[in-house]
GROMACS .gro file of N, CA and C in nm:
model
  438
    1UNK      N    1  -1.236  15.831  -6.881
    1UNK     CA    2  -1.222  15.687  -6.903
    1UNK      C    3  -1.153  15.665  -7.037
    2UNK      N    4  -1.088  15.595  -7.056
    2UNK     CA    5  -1.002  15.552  -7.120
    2UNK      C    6  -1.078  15.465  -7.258
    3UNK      N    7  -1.020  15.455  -7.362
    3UNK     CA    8  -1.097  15.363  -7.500
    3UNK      C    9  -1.135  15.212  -7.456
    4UNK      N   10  -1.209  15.160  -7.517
    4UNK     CA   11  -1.198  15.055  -7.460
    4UNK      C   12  -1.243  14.965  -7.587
    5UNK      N   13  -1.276  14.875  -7.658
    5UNK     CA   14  -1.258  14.783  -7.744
    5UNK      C   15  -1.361  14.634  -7.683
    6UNK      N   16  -1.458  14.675  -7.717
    6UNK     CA   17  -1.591  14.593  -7.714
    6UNK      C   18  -1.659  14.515  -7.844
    7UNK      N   19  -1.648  14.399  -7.822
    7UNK     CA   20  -1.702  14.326  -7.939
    7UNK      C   21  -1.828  14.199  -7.851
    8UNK      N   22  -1.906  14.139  -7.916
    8UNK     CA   23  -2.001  14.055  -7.909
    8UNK      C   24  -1.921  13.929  -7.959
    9UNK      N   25  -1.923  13.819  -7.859
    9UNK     CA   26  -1.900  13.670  -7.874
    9UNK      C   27  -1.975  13.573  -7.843
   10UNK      N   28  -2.044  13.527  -7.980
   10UNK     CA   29  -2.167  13.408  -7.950
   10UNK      C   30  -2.086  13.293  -7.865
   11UNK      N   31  -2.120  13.250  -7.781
   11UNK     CA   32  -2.088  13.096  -7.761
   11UNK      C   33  -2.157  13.035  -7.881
   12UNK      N   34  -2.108  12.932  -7.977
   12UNK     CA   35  -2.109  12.818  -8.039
   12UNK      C   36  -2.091  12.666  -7.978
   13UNK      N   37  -2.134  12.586  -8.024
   13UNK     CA   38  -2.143  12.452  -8.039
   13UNK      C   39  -1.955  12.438  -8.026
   14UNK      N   40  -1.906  12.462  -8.118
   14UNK     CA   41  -1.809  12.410  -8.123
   14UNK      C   42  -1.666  12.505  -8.007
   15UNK      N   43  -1.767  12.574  -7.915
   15UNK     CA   44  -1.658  12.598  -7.790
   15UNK      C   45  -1.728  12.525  -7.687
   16UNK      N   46  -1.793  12.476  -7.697
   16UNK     CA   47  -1.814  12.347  -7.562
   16UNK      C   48  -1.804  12.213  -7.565
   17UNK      N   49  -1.772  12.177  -7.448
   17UNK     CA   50  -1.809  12.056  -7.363
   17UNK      C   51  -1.886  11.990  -7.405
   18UNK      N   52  -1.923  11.842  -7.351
   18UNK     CA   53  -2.036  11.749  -7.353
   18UNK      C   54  -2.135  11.829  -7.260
   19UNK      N   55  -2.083  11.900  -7.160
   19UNK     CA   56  -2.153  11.961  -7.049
   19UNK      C   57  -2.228  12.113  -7.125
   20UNK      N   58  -2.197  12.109  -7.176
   20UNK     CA   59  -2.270  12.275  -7.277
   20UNK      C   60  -2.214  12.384  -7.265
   21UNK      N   61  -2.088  12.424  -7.173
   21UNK     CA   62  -2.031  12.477  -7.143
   21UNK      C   63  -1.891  12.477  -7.213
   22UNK      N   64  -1.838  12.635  -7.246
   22UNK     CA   65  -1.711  12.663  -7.281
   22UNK      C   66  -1.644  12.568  -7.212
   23UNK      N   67  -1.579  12.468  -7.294
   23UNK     CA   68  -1.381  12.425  -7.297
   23UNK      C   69  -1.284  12.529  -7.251
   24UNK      N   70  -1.254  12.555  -7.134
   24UNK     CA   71  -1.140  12.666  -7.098
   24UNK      C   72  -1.029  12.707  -7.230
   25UNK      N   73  -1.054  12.600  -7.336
   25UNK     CA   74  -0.909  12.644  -7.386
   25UNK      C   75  -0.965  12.708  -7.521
   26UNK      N   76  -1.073  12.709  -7.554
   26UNK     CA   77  -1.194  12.777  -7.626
   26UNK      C   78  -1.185  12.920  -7.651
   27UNK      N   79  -1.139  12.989  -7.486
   27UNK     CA   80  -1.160  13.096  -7.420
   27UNK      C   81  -1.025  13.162  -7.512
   28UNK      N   82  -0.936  13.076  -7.517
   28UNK     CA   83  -0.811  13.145  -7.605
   28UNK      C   84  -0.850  13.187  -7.748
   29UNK      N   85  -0.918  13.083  -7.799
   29UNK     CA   86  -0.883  13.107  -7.965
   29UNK      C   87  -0.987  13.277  -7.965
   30UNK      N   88  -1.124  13.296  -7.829
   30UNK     CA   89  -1.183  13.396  -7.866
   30UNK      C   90  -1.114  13.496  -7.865
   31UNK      N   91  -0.985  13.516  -7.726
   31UNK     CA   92  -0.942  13.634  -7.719
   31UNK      C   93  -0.834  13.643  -7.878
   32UNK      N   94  -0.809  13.581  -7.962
   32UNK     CA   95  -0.687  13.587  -7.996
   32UNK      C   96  -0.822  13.618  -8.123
   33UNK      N   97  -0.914  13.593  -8.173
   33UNK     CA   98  -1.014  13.671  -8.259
   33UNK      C   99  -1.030  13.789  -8.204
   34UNK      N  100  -1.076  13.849  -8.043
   34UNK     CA  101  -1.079  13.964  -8.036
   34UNK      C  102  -0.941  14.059  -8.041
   35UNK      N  103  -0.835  13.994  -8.060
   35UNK     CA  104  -0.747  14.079  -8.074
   35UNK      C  105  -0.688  14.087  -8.211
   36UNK      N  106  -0.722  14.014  -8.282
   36UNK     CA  107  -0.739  14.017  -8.421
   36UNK      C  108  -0.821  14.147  -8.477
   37UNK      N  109  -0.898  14.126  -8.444
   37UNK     CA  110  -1.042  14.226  -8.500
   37UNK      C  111  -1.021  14.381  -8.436
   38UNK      N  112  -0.919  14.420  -8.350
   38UNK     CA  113  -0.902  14.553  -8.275
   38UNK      C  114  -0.770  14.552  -8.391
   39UNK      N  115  -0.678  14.491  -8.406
   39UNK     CA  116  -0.525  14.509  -8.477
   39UNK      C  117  -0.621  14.558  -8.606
   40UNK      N  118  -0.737  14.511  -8.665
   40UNK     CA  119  -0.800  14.509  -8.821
   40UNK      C  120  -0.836  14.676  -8.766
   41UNK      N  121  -0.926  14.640  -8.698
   41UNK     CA  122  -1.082  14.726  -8.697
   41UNK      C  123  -1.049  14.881  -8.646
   42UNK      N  124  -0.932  14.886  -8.493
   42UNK     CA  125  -0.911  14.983  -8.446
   42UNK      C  126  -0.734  15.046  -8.425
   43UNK      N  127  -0.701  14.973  -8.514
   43UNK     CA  128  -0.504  14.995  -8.525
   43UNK      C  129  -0.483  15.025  -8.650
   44UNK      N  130  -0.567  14.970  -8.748
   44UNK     CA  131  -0.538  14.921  -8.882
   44UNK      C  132  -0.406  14.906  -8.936
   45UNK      N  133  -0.382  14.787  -8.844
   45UNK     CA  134  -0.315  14.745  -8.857
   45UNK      C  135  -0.305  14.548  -8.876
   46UNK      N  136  -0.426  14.534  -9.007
   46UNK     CA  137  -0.470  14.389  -8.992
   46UNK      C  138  -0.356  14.249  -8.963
   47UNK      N  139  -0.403  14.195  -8.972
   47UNK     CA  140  -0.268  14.095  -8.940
   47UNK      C  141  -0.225  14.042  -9.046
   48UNK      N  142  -0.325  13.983  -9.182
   48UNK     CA  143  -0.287  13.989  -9.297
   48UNK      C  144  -0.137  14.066  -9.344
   49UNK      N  145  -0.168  14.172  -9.327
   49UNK     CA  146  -0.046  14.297  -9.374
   49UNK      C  147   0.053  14.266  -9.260
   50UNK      N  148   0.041  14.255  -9.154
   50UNK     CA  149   0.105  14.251  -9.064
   50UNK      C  150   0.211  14.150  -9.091
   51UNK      N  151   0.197  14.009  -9.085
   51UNK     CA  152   0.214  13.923  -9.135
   51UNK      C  153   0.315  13.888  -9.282
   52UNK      N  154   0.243  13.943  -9.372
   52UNK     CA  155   0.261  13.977  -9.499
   52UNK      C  156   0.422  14.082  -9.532
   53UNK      N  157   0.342  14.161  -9.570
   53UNK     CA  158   0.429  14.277  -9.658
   53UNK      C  159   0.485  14.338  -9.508
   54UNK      N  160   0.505  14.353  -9.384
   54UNK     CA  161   0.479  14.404  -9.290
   54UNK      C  162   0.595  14.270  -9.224
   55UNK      N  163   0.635  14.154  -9.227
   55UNK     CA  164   0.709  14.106  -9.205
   55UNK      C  165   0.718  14.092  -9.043
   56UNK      N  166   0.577  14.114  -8.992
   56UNK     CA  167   0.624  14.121  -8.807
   56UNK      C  168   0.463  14.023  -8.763
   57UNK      N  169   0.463  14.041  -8.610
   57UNK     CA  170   0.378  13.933  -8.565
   57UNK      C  171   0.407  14.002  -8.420
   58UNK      N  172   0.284  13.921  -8.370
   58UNK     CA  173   0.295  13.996  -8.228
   58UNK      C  174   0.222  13.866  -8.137
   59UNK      N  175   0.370  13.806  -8.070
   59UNK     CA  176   0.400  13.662  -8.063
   59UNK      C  177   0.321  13.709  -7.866
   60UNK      N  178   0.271  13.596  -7.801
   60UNK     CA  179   0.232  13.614  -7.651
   60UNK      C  180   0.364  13.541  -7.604
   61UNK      N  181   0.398  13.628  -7.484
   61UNK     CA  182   0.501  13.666  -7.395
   61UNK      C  183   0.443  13.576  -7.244
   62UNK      N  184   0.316  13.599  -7.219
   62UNK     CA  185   0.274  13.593  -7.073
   62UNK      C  186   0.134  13.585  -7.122
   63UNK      N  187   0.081  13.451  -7.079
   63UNK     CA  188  -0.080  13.472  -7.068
   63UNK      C  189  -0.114  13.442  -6.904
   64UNK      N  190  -0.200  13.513  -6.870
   64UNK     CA  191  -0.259  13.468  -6.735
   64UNK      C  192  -0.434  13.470  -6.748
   65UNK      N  193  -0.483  13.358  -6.653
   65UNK     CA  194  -0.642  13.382  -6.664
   65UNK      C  195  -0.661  13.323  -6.551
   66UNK      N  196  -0.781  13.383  -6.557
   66UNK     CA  197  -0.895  13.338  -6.437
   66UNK      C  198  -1.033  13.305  -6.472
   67UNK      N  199  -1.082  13.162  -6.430
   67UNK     CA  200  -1.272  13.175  -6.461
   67UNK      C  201  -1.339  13.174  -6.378
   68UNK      N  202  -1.397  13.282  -6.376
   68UNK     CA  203  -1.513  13.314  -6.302
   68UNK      C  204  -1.560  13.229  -6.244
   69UNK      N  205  -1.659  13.191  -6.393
   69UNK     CA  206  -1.802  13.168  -6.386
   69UNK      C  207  -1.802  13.058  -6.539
   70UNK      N  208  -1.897  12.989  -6.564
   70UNK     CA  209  -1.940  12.898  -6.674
   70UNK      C  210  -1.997  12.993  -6.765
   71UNK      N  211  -1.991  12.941  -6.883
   71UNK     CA  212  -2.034  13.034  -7.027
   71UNK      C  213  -2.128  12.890  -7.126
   72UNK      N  214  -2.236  12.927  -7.132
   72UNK     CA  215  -2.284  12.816  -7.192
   72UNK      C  216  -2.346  12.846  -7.352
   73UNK      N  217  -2.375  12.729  -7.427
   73UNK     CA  218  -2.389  12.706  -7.566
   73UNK      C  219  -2.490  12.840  -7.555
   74UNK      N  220  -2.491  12.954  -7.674
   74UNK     CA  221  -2.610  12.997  -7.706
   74UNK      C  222  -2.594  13.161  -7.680
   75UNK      N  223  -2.530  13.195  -7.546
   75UNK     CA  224  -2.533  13.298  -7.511
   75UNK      C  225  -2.418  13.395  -7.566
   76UNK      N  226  -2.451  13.540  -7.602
   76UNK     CA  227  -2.378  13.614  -7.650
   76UNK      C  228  -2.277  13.672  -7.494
   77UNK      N  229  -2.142  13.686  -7.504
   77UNK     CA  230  -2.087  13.741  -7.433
   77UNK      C  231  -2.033  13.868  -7.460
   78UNK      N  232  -2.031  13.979  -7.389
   78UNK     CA  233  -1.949  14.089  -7.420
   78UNK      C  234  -1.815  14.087  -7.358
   79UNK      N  235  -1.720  14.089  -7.493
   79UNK     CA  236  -1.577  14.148  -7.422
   79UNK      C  237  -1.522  14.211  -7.493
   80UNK      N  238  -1.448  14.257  -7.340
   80UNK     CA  239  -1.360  14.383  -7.364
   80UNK      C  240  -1.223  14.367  -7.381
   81UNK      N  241  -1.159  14.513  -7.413
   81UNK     CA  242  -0.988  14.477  -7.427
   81UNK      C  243  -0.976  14.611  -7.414
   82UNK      N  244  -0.880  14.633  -7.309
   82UNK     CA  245  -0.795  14.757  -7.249
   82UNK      C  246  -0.680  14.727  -7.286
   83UNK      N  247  -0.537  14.840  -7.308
   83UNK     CA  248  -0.434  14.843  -7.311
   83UNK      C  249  -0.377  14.870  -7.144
   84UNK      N  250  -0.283  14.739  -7.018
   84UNK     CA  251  -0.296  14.774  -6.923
   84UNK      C  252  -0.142  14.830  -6.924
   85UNK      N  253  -0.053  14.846  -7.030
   85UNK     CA  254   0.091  14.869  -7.021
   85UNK      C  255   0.121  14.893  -7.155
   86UNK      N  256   0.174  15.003  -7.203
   86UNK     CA  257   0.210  15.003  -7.373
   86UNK      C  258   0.374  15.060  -7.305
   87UNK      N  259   0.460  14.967  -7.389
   87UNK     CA  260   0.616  15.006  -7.388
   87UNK      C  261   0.631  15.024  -7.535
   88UNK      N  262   0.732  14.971  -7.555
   88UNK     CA  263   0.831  15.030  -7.698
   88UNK      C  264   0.763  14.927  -7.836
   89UNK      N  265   0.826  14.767  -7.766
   89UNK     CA  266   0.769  14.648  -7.882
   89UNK      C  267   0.670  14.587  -7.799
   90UNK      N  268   0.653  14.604  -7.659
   90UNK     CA  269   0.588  14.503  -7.588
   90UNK      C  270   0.421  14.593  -7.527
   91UNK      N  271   0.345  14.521  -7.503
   91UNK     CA  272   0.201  14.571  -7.443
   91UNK      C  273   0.118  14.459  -7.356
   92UNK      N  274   0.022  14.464  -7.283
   92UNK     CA  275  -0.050  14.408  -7.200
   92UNK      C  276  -0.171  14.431  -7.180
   93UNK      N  277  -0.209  14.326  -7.212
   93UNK     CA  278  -0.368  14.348  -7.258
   93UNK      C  279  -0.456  14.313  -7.148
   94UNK      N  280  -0.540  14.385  -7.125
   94UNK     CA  281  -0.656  14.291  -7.028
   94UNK      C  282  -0.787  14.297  -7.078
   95UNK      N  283  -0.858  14.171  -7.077
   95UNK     CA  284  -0.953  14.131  -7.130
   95UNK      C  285  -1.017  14.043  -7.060
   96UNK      N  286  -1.200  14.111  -7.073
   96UNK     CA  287  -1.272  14.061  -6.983
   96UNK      C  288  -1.378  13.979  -7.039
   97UNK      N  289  -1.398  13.843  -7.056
   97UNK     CA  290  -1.571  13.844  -7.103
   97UNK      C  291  -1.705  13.863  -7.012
   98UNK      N  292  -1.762  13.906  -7.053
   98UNK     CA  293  -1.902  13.950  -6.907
   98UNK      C  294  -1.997  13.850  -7.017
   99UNK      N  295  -2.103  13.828  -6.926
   99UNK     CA  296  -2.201  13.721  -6.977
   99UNK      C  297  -2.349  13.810  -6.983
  100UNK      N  298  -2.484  13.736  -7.044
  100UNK     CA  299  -2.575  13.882  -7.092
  100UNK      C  300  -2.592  13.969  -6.961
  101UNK      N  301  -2.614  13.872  -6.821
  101UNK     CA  302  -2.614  13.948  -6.698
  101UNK      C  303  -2.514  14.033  -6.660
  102UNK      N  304  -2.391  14.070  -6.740
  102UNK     CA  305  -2.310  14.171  -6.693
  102UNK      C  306  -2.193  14.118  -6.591
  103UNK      N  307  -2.176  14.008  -6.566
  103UNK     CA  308  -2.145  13.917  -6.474
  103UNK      C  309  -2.018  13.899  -6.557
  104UNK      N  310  -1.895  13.901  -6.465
  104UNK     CA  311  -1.765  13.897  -6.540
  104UNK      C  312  -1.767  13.701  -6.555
  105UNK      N  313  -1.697  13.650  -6.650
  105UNK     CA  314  -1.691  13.544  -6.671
  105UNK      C  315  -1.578  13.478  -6.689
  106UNK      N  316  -1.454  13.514  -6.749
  106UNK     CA  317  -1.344  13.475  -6.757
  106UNK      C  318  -1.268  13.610  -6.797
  107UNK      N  319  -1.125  13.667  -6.682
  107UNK     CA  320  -1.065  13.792  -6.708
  107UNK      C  321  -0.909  13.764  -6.745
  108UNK      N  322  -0.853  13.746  -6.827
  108UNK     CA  323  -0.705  13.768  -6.867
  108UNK      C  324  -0.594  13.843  -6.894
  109UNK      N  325  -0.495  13.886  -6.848
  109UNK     CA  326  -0.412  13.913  -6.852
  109UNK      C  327  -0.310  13.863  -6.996
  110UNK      N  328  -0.287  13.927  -7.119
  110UNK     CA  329  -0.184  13.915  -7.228
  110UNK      C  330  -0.056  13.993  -7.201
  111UNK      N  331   0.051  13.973  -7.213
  111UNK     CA  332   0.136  14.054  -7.293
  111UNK      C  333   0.194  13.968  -7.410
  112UNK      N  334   0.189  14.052  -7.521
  112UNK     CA  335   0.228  14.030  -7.619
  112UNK      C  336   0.375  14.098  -7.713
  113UNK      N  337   0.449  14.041  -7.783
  113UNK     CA  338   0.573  14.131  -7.820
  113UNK      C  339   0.555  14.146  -7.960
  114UNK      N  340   0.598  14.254  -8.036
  114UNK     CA  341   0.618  14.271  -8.176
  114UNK      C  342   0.716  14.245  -8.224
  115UNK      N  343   0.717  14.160  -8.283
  115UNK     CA  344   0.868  14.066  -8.325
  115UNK      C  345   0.893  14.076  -8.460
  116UNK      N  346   1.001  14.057  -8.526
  116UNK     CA  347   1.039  14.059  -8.714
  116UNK      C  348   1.014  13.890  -8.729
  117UNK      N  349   0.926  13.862  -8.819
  117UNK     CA  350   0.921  13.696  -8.803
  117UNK      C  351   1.031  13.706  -8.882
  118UNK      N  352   1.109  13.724  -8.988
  118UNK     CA  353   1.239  13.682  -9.038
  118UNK      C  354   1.342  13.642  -8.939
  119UNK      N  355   1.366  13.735  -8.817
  119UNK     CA  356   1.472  13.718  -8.705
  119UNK      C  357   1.416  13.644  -8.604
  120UNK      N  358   1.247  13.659  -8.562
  120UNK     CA  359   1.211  13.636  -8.451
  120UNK      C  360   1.263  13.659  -8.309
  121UNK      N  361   1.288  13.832  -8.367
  121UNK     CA  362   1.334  13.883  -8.257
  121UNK      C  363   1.292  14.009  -8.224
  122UNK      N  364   1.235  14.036  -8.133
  122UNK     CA  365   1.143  14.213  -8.055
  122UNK      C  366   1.220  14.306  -8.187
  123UNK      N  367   1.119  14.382  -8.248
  123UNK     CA  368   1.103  14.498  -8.293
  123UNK      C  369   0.996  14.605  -8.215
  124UNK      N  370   1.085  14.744  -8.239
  124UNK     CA  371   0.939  14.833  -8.207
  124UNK      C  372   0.818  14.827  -8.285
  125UNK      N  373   0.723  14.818  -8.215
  125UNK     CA  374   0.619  14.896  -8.250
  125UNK      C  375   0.597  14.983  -8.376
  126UNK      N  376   0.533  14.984  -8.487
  126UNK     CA  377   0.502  15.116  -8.595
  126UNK      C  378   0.464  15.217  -8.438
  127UNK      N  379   0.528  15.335  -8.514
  127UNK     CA  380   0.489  15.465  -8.456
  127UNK      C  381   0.316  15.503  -8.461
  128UNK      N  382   0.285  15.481  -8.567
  128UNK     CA  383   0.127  15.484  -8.597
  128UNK      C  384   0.044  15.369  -8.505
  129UNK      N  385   0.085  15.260  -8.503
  129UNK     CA  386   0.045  15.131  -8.459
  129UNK      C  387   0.019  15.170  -8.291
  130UNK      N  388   0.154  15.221  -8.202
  130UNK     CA  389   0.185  15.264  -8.071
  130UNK      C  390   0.077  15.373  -8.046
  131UNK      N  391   0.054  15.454  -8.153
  131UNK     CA  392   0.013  15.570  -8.098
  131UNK      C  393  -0.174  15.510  -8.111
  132UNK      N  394  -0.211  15.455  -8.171
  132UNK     CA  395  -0.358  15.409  -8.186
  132UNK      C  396  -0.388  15.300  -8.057
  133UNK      N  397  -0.267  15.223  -8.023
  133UNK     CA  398  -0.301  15.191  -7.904
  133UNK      C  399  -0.289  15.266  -7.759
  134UNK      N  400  -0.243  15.407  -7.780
  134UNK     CA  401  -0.278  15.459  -7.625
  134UNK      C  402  -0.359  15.532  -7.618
  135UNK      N  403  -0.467  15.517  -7.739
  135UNK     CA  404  -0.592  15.563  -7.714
  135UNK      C  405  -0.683  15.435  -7.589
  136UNK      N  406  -0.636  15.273  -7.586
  136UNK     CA  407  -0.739  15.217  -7.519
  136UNK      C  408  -0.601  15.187  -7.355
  137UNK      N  409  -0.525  15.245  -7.375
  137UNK     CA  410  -0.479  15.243  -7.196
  137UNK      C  411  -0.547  15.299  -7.105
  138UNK      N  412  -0.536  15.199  -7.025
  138UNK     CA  413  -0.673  15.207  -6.860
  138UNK      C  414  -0.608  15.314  -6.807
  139UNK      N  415  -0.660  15.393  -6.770
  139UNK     CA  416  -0.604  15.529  -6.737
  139UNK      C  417  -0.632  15.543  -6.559
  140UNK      N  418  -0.746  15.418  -6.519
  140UNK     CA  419  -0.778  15.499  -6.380
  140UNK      C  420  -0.891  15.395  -6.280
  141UNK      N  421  -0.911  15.399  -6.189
  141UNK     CA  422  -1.035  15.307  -6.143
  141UNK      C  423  -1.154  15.302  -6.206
  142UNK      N  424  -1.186  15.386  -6.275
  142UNK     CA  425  -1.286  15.373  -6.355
  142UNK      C  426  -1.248  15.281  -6.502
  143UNK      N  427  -1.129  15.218  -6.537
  143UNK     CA  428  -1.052  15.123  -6.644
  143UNK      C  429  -1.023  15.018  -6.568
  144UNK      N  430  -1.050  14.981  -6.406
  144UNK     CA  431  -1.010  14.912  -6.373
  144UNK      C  432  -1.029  14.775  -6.445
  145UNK      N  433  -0.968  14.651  -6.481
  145UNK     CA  434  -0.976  14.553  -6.547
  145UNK      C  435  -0.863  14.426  -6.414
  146UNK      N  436  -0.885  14.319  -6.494
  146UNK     CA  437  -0.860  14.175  -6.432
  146UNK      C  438  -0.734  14.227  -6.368
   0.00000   0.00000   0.00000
């Protein structure tokens, strides 16, 4: 089985509804923290630097989603993030949130590109950067994701 990139996401107050329930569009700002926190935590490659002295960004190309299921005020969700495609500047992420029952809840589809923000135009990948992400490519039915 392939790496995989697991973090804990409280639902808060301020990702729901009047109804108590996640705002679908909520669901973005989490994945774009969990993919924050894998570029920091497991690329090191933070976005700060990235950004910064590092002069690049890694702009979304293609988002796709699906919801499950409702996510309400209070409950911790687990999600994940697989690498489902690593090319040169470009990659594809899939990311799942499961709810405490294990119960998938909302699954997405990213690709994202590595771009020079000066040009705002596709650069490769750091060589270091590429190679830390094909440690979490889904390798098999057992990686199966969204």
């Amino acid at each position: 089985m392939s790496g995989v990139f697991a973090r804990p996401v409280r639902v808060r107050f301020q990702h729901c509804d009047a109804a108590g329930i996640v705002f679908f569009p909520r669901y973005f700002e989490m994945l774009n923290g969990l993919v924050e926190d894998w570029f920091r935590e497991a690329l090191d490659w933070p976005f700060d630097e990235m950004h910064g002295a590092g002069h690049a960004g890694v702009a979304t190309a293609d988002l796709q989603c699906r919801f499950v299921a409702p996510s309400r005020l209070g409950e911790v969700l687990a999600a994940e993030l697989r690498v489902a495609r690593l090319g040169g500047s470009s990659f594809t992420l899939h990311v799942r949130l499961r709810g405490p029952d294990g119960g998938t809840r909302v699954e997405i589809t990213q690709r994202l590109v590595c771009v020079d923000t000066g040009r705002m135009a596709p650069q490769p990948l750091p060589e270091r950067v590429r190679q830390a992400m094909s440690a979490y490519v889904a390798a098999g039915p057992d990686d199966e994701t969204p």
